[in-house]
Structure formats: C-alpha cells, structure tokens
mmCIF file of C-alpha atoms in Angstrom:
data_model
loop_
_atom_site.group_PDB
_atom_site.id
_atom_site.type_symbol
_atom_site.label_atom_id
_atom_site.label_comp_id
_atom_site.label_asym_id
_atom_site.label_seq_id
_atom_site.Cartn_x
_atom_site.Cartn_y
_atom_site.Cartn_z
ATOM 1 C CA UNK A 1 85.623 104.674 110.941
ATOM 2 C CA UNK A 2 82.877 104.593 108.307
ATOM 3 C CA UNK A 3 81.691 108.022 109.363
ATOM 4 C CA UNK A 4 85.246 109.339 109.313
ATOM 5 C CA UNK A 5 85.842 107.922 105.845
ATOM 6 C CA UNK A 6 82.650 109.493 104.490
ATOM 7 C CA UNK A 7 83.689 112.855 105.894
ATOM 8 C CA UNK A 8 87.069 112.647 104.168
ATOM 9 C CA UNK A 9 85.533 111.772 100.802
ATOM 10 C CA UNK A 10 83.276 114.797 100.497
ATOM 11 C CA UNK A 11 84.027 116.569 97.210
ATOM 12 C CA UNK A 12 82.877 120.070 98.173
ATOM 13 C CA UNK A 13 85.939 122.337 97.838
ATOM 14 C CA UNK A 14 84.601 124.825 100.382
ATOM 15 C CA UNK A 15 84.209 122.119 103.003
ATOM 16 C CA UNK A 16 87.654 120.764 102.141
ATOM 17 C CA UNK A 17 89.227 124.154 102.798
ATOM 18 C CA UNK A 18 87.455 124.467 106.149
ATOM 19 C CA UNK A 19 88.447 120.916 107.066
ATOM 20 C CA UNK A 20 92.069 121.677 106.279
ATOM 21 C CA UNK A 21 91.885 124.791 108.434
ATOM 22 C CA UNK A 22 90.540 122.696 111.293
ATOM 23 C CA UNK A 23 93.332 120.142 110.933
ATOM 24 C CA UNK A 24 96.024 122.831 110.795
ATOM 25 C CA UNK A 25 94.621 124.480 113.913
ATOM 26 C CA UNK A 26 94.335 121.134 115.671
ATOM 27 C CA UNK A 27 97.906 120.134 114.922
ATOM 28 C CA UNK A 28 99.214 123.430 116.241
ATOM 29 C CA UNK A 29 97.134 123.011 119.384
ATOM 30 C CA UNK A 30 98.257 119.406 119.894
ATOM 31 C CA UNK A 31 101.939 120.209 119.475
ATOM 32 C CA UNK A 32 101.756 123.294 121.707
ATOM 33 C CA UNK A 33 99.492 122.039 124.493
ATOM 34 C CA UNK A 34 99.537 118.262 124.114
ATOM 35 C CA UNK A 35 96.755 115.957 123.048
ATOM 36 C CA UNK A 36 95.272 115.451 126.504
ATOM 37 C CA UNK A 37 95.362 119.166 127.233
ATOM 38 C CA UNK A 38 93.644 120.237 124.016
ATOM 39 C CA UNK A 39 89.855 120.452 123.815
ATOM 40 C CA UNK A 40 87.655 120.414 120.749
ATOM 41 C CA UNK A 41 86.453 123.871 121.802
ATOM 42 C CA UNK A 42 90.018 125.206 121.601
ATOM 43 C CA UNK A 43 90.482 123.642 118.164
ATOM 44 C CA UNK A 44 87.196 125.101 116.934
ATOM 45 C CA UNK A 45 88.126 128.514 118.308
ATOM 46 C CA UNK A 46 91.542 128.468 116.631
ATOM 47 C CA UNK A 47 89.978 127.342 113.345
ATOM 48 C CA UNK A 48 87.212 129.948 113.667
ATOM 49 C CA UNK A 49 84.432 127.392 113.222
ATOM 50 C CA UNK A 50 81.636 126.135 115.427
ATOM 51 C CA UNK A 51 81.980 122.853 117.301
ATOM 52 C CA UNK A 52 79.090 121.549 115.206
ATOM 53 C CA UNK A 53 81.058 122.230 112.021
ATOM 54 C CA UNK A 54 84.162 120.642 113.536
ATOM 55 C CA UNK A 55 82.311 117.446 114.380
ATOM 56 C CA UNK A 56 80.534 117.365 111.032
ATOM 57 C CA UNK A 57 83.663 117.784 108.906
ATOM 58 C CA UNK A 58 86.264 115.904 110.947
ATOM 59 C CA UNK A 59 84.809 114.236 114.021
ATOM 60 C CA UNK A 60 85.683 113.877 117.689
ATOM 61 C CA UNK A 61 89.105 114.610 119.145
ATOM 62 C CA UNK A 62 90.471 111.144 118.451
ATOM 63 C CA UNK A 63 89.328 111.317 114.817
ATOM 64 C CA UNK A 64 90.888 114.771 114.512
ATOM 65 C CA UNK A 65 94.151 113.397 115.882
ATOM 66 C CA UNK A 66 94.129 110.487 113.429
ATOM 67 C CA UNK A 67 93.484 112.869 110.531
ATOM 68 C CA UNK A 68 96.304 115.194 111.638
ATOM 69 C CA UNK A 69 98.753 112.329 111.950
ATOM 70 C CA UNK A 70 97.611 110.728 108.727
ATOM 71 C CA UNK A 71 98.177 113.916 106.747
ATOM 72 C CA UNK A 72 101.800 113.989 107.856
ATOM 73 C CA UNK A 73 102.837 110.392 108.483
ATOM 74 C CA UNK A 74 101.167 108.936 105.412
ATOM 75 C CA UNK A 75 104.081 110.305 103.390
ATOM 76 C CA UNK A 76 106.172 107.587 105.065
ATOM 77 C CA UNK A 77 104.455 105.041 102.865
ATOM 78 C CA UNK A 78 107.386 104.530 100.560
ATOM 79 C CA UNK A 79 106.218 103.327 97.117
ATOM 80 C CA UNK A 80 106.276 99.557 96.827
ATOM 81 C CA UNK A 81 106.495 99.602 93.024
ATOM 82 C CA UNK A 82 110.294 99.488 93.063
ATOM 83 C CA UNK A 83 111.707 97.037 90.493
ATOM 84 C CA UNK A 84 112.388 93.510 91.668
ATOM 85 C CA UNK A 85 116.119 92.972 92.208
ATOM 86 C CA UNK A 86 117.610 90.184 90.092
ATOM 87 C CA UNK A 87 121.249 90.613 91.138
ATOM 88 C CA UNK A 88 123.294 92.101 93.976
ATOM 89 C CA UNK A 89 123.843 95.464 92.341
ATOM 90 C CA UNK A 90 120.163 95.856 91.557
ATOM 91 C CA UNK A 91 119.284 94.920 95.130
ATOM 92 C CA UNK A 92 121.739 97.502 96.441
ATOM 93 C CA UNK A 93 120.093 100.112 94.198
ATOM 94 C CA UNK A 94 116.583 99.157 95.355
ATOM 95 C CA UNK A 95 117.527 99.273 99.033
ATOM 96 C CA UNK A 96 119.332 102.561 98.515
ATOM 97 C CA UNK A 97 116.295 104.103 96.792
ATOM 98 C CA UNK A 98 113.993 102.804 99.529
ATOM 99 C CA UNK A 99 116.274 104.014 102.300
ATOM 100 C CA UNK A 100 116.836 107.427 100.745
ATOM 101 C CA UNK A 101 113.130 108.134 100.398
ATOM 102 C CA UNK A 102 112.426 106.802 103.881
ATOM 103 C CA UNK A 103 115.057 109.065 105.441
ATOM 104 C CA UNK A 104 113.930 112.032 103.341
ATOM 105 C CA UNK A 105 110.348 111.748 104.518
ATOM 106 C CA UNK A 106 110.993 110.806 108.125
ATOM 107 C CA UNK A 107 113.401 113.707 108.639
ATOM 108 C CA UNK A 108 110.821 116.202 107.403
ATOM 109 C CA UNK A 109 110.098 118.706 110.216
ATOM 110 C CA UNK A 110 106.351 117.980 110.080
ATOM 111 C CA UNK A 111 106.962 114.269 110.600
ATOM 112 C CA UNK A 112 109.473 114.917 113.388
ATOM 113 C CA UNK A 113 106.802 117.041 115.072
ATOM 114 C CA UNK A 114 104.402 114.084 114.985
ATOM 115 C CA UNK A 115 106.996 111.862 116.661
ATOM 116 C CA UNK A 116 107.590 114.500 119.333
ATOM 117 C CA UNK A 117 103.850 114.618 119.974
ATOM 118 C CA UNK A 118 103.647 110.820 120.245
ATOM 119 C CA UNK A 119 106.517 110.713 122.738
ATOM 120 C CA UNK A 120 105.174 113.592 124.826
ATOM 121 C CA UNK A 121 101.763 111.929 125.070
ATOM 122 C CA UNK A 122 102.979 108.322 125.483
ATOM 123 C CA UNK A 123 101.666 108.044 129.048
ATOM 124 C CA UNK A 124 98.557 110.225 128.977
ATOM 125 C CA UNK A 125 97.387 109.384 125.470
ATOM 126 C CA UNK A 126 99.034 106.185 124.155
ATOM 127 C CA UNK A 127 96.613 106.207 121.231
ATOM 128 C CA UNK A 128 98.800 108.899 119.664
ATOM 129 C CA UNK A 129 101.755 106.504 119.385
ATOM 130 C CA UNK A 130 99.490 103.702 118.204
ATOM 131 C CA UNK A 131 98.095 105.949 115.478
ATOM 132 C CA UNK A 132 101.582 106.950 114.306
ATOM 133 C CA UNK A 133 102.665 103.323 114.156
ATOM 134 C CA UNK A 134 99.559 102.023 112.404
ATOM 135 C CA UNK A 135 99.420 104.800 109.799
ATOM 136 C CA UNK A 136 103.083 105.002 108.895
ATOM 137 C CA UNK A 137 105.276 102.479 110.665
ATOM 138 C CA UNK A 138 103.572 99.244 109.751
ATOM 139 C CA UNK A 139 103.323 100.209 106.080
ATOM 140 C CA UNK A 140 107.071 100.860 106.001
ATOM 141 C CA UNK A 141 107.889 97.551 107.689
ATOM 142 C CA UNK A 142 105.602 95.632 105.356
ATOM 143 C CA UNK A 143 107.099 97.184 102.221
ATOM 144 C CA UNK A 144 110.672 96.572 103.384
ATOM 145 C CA UNK A 145 109.982 92.975 104.408
ATOM 146 C CA UNK A 146 108.473 92.393 100.972
ATOM 147 C CA UNK A 147 111.646 93.611 99.240
ATOM 148 C CA UNK A 148 113.844 91.473 101.477
ATOM 149 C CA UNK A 149 111.606 88.413 101.093
ATOM 150 C CA UNK A 150 111.880 88.696 97.313
ATOM 151 C CA UNK A 151 115.653 89.011 97.625
ATOM 152 C CA UNK A 152 115.778 85.857 99.729
ATOM 153 C CA UNK A 153 113.572 84.003 97.232
ATOM 154 C CA UNK A 154 115.995 85.084 94.481
ATOM 155 C CA UNK A 155 118.882 83.736 96.602
ATOM 156 C CA UNK A 156 120.472 87.133 96.958
ATOM 157 C CA UNK A 157 120.144 87.212 100.748
ATOM 158 C CA UNK A 158 120.123 84.596 103.484
ATOM 159 C CA UNK A 159 118.260 85.723 106.566
ATOM 160 C CA UNK A 160 114.846 86.265 108.097
ATOM 161 C CA UNK A 161 113.156 89.231 106.376
ATOM 162 C CA UNK A 162 111.901 90.700 109.645
ATOM 163 C CA UNK A 163 115.373 90.543 111.206
ATOM 164 C CA UNK A 164 117.034 91.983 108.117
ATOM 165 C CA UNK A 165 114.450 94.771 107.967
ATOM 166 C CA UNK A 166 115.112 95.702 111.584
ATOM 167 C CA UNK A 167 118.851 95.675 110.946
ATOM 168 C CA UNK A 168 118.485 97.834 107.833
ATOM 169 C CA UNK A 169 116.293 100.461 109.479
ATOM 170 C CA UNK A 170 118.637 100.532 112.471
ATOM 171 C CA UNK A 171 121.547 101.260 110.164
ATOM 172 C CA UNK A 172 119.529 103.974 108.422
ATOM 173 C CA UNK A 173 118.481 105.627 111.665
ATOM 174 C CA UNK A 174 121.719 105.565 113.612
ATOM 175 C CA UNK A 175 121.333 108.437 116.066
ATOM 176 C CA UNK A 176 119.717 110.726 113.494
ATOM 177 C CA UNK A 177 116.182 110.752 114.891
ATOM 178 C CA UNK A 178 117.364 111.307 118.461
ATOM 179 C CA UNK A 179 119.242 114.387 117.306
ATOM 180 C CA UNK A 180 116.276 115.657 115.314
ATOM 181 C CA UNK A 181 113.835 115.051 118.159
ATOM 182 C CA UNK A 182 116.067 116.887 120.615
ATOM 183 C CA UNK A 183 116.637 119.700 118.148
ATOM 184 C CA UNK A 184 120.422 119.317 118.403
ATOM 185 C CA UNK A 185 120.923 118.089 114.833
ATOM 186 C CA UNK A 186 120.090 119.674 111.505
ATOM 187 C CA UNK A 187 118.240 117.773 108.831
ATOM 188 C CA UNK A 188 120.885 116.091 106.631
ATOM 189 C CA UNK A 189 121.300 117.161 103.037
ATOM 190 C CA UNK A 190 119.835 114.973 100.266
ATOM 191 C CA UNK A 191 123.352 113.860 99.411
ATOM 192 C CA UNK A 192 124.050 112.790 102.999
ATOM 193 C CA UNK A 193 120.740 110.923 103.209
ATOM 194 C CA UNK A 194 121.575 109.035 100.005
ATOM 195 C CA UNK A 195 125.029 108.225 101.380
ATOM 196 C CA UNK A 196 123.544 106.820 104.586
ATOM 197 C CA UNK A 197 121.085 104.725 102.601
ATOM 198 C CA UNK A 198 123.808 103.300 100.372
ATOM 199 C CA UNK A 199 125.986 102.474 103.368
ATOM 200 C CA UNK A 200 123.078 100.644 105.007
ATOM 201 C CA UNK A 201 122.336 98.720 101.786
ATOM 202 C CA UNK A 202 125.989 97.695 101.430
ATOM 203 C CA UNK A 203 126.063 96.559 105.060
ATOM 204 C CA UNK A 204 122.990 94.354 104.573
ATOM 205 C CA UNK A 205 124.537 92.764 101.499
ATOM 206 C CA UNK A 206 127.785 92.290 103.385
ATOM 207 C CA UNK A 207 126.063 90.616 106.328
ATOM 208 C CA UNK A 208 123.376 88.563 104.596
ATOM 209 C CA UNK A 209 124.383 88.418 100.928
ATOM 210 C CA UNK A 210 124.865 85.132 99.132
ATOM 211 C CA UNK A 211 127.550 84.693 96.529
ATOM 212 C CA UNK A 212 126.032 84.426 93.070
ATOM 213 C CA UNK A 213 127.131 81.785 90.603
ATOM 214 C CA UNK A 214 128.603 83.056 87.358
#
C-alpha cells in the first residue's frame, strides 16, 4: 500500500494524465471483460503504454482495480460536517441532506457500473466486492451511525445506531438499486431523490423519535 500511495502522490502532470488514461482503459476493460478475464497486457494495450509504465504509475492488477474503484466509489463518502441536530426538525433536515446526497452519488451511472462489476465478479474475484465495501460502504455506515449516535445522545432518538442506520438506508434504497443494476429503471430526478430522503427521515423519526419536552 505504501508503494501505491507514493505512486498516487506524484505531482508530475504528465504522469498524472497517463495514469488517468490507464485507469480509464482499465475500467472499460474490467466492465466489458470482467476482472478475472482482464490482463495487465490488455490494459496497457488499451491505454497505449508499456507494461513497465503501467506498473510504475499504478501497480499490479489488484492495485489498478482498487484505484479504479476508488476514483468512482470515493464520491460515496458523504461529508460528515453536517450540523449537529438539536431538535426533531433539524434532525429531519440533516438526515434528508445526508440521504439526498447518498442517493445522488450512488445512483450515478459510474457508481452503478462499479456495483455491477462487483456482483459479476463475486465468485471469481471477491476482492472486487471487498474493495467496493471498504472504500465506500464502510465510510457511509460510519458517518450515518455518527449522526444517529449524536441524535440518541441528544435524546431525539431511542434505538441502536447500527440498527437505525440499516433501517434508514433500507428505506432510502427501496428497490431503486435493483432497477438500476438491471437497467430497467431510470435514474430518479433530483426532486424525487430528495423526496425519498425526506420520507426515509420522517419514517426514522416516526419509528425511533422521542417526544421532546417543551
């Protein structure tokens, strides 16, 4: 990982452009032919670079995969600098903002493509799914649990943060991702995503909310 990190931190703009070309070529190859069926030679050929350059700027196939996923799934890291909720209405607003951004990013076609890749390679290359979860999923769960833990500490909610977080994300998802993954549903409009997020926030408050003293 140290080597990979040092590669990513190189400031040279020319190398950065070549690296990006490699990652774009790799992602296309992975999504078209699968992770297991894609070789570093094919990636290098698509990117019009030598294998030596590929290894020097990005790394081996697993490091290339992690970089491809990271570039797309890292956007799922919803900002955790949302204001702390001091009352029910503020909590509803915070959860709505969190949910809206989460749905906006996760329904992005590039992110959906990453999920399709992870599912397609679940048996042959389980490291794909693990990479998706570690880069994006765990960060989301941690941020949401933090919001819900603060709400419980403020006596706005009564429930286990992990359970409430699972309930909230389930309400957000519904059957949306299944439809997107199968290609039978269009990406919802920003207004519809905000509506779904507000409905999920209201449901959490309805199920776990504590009455506040006047």
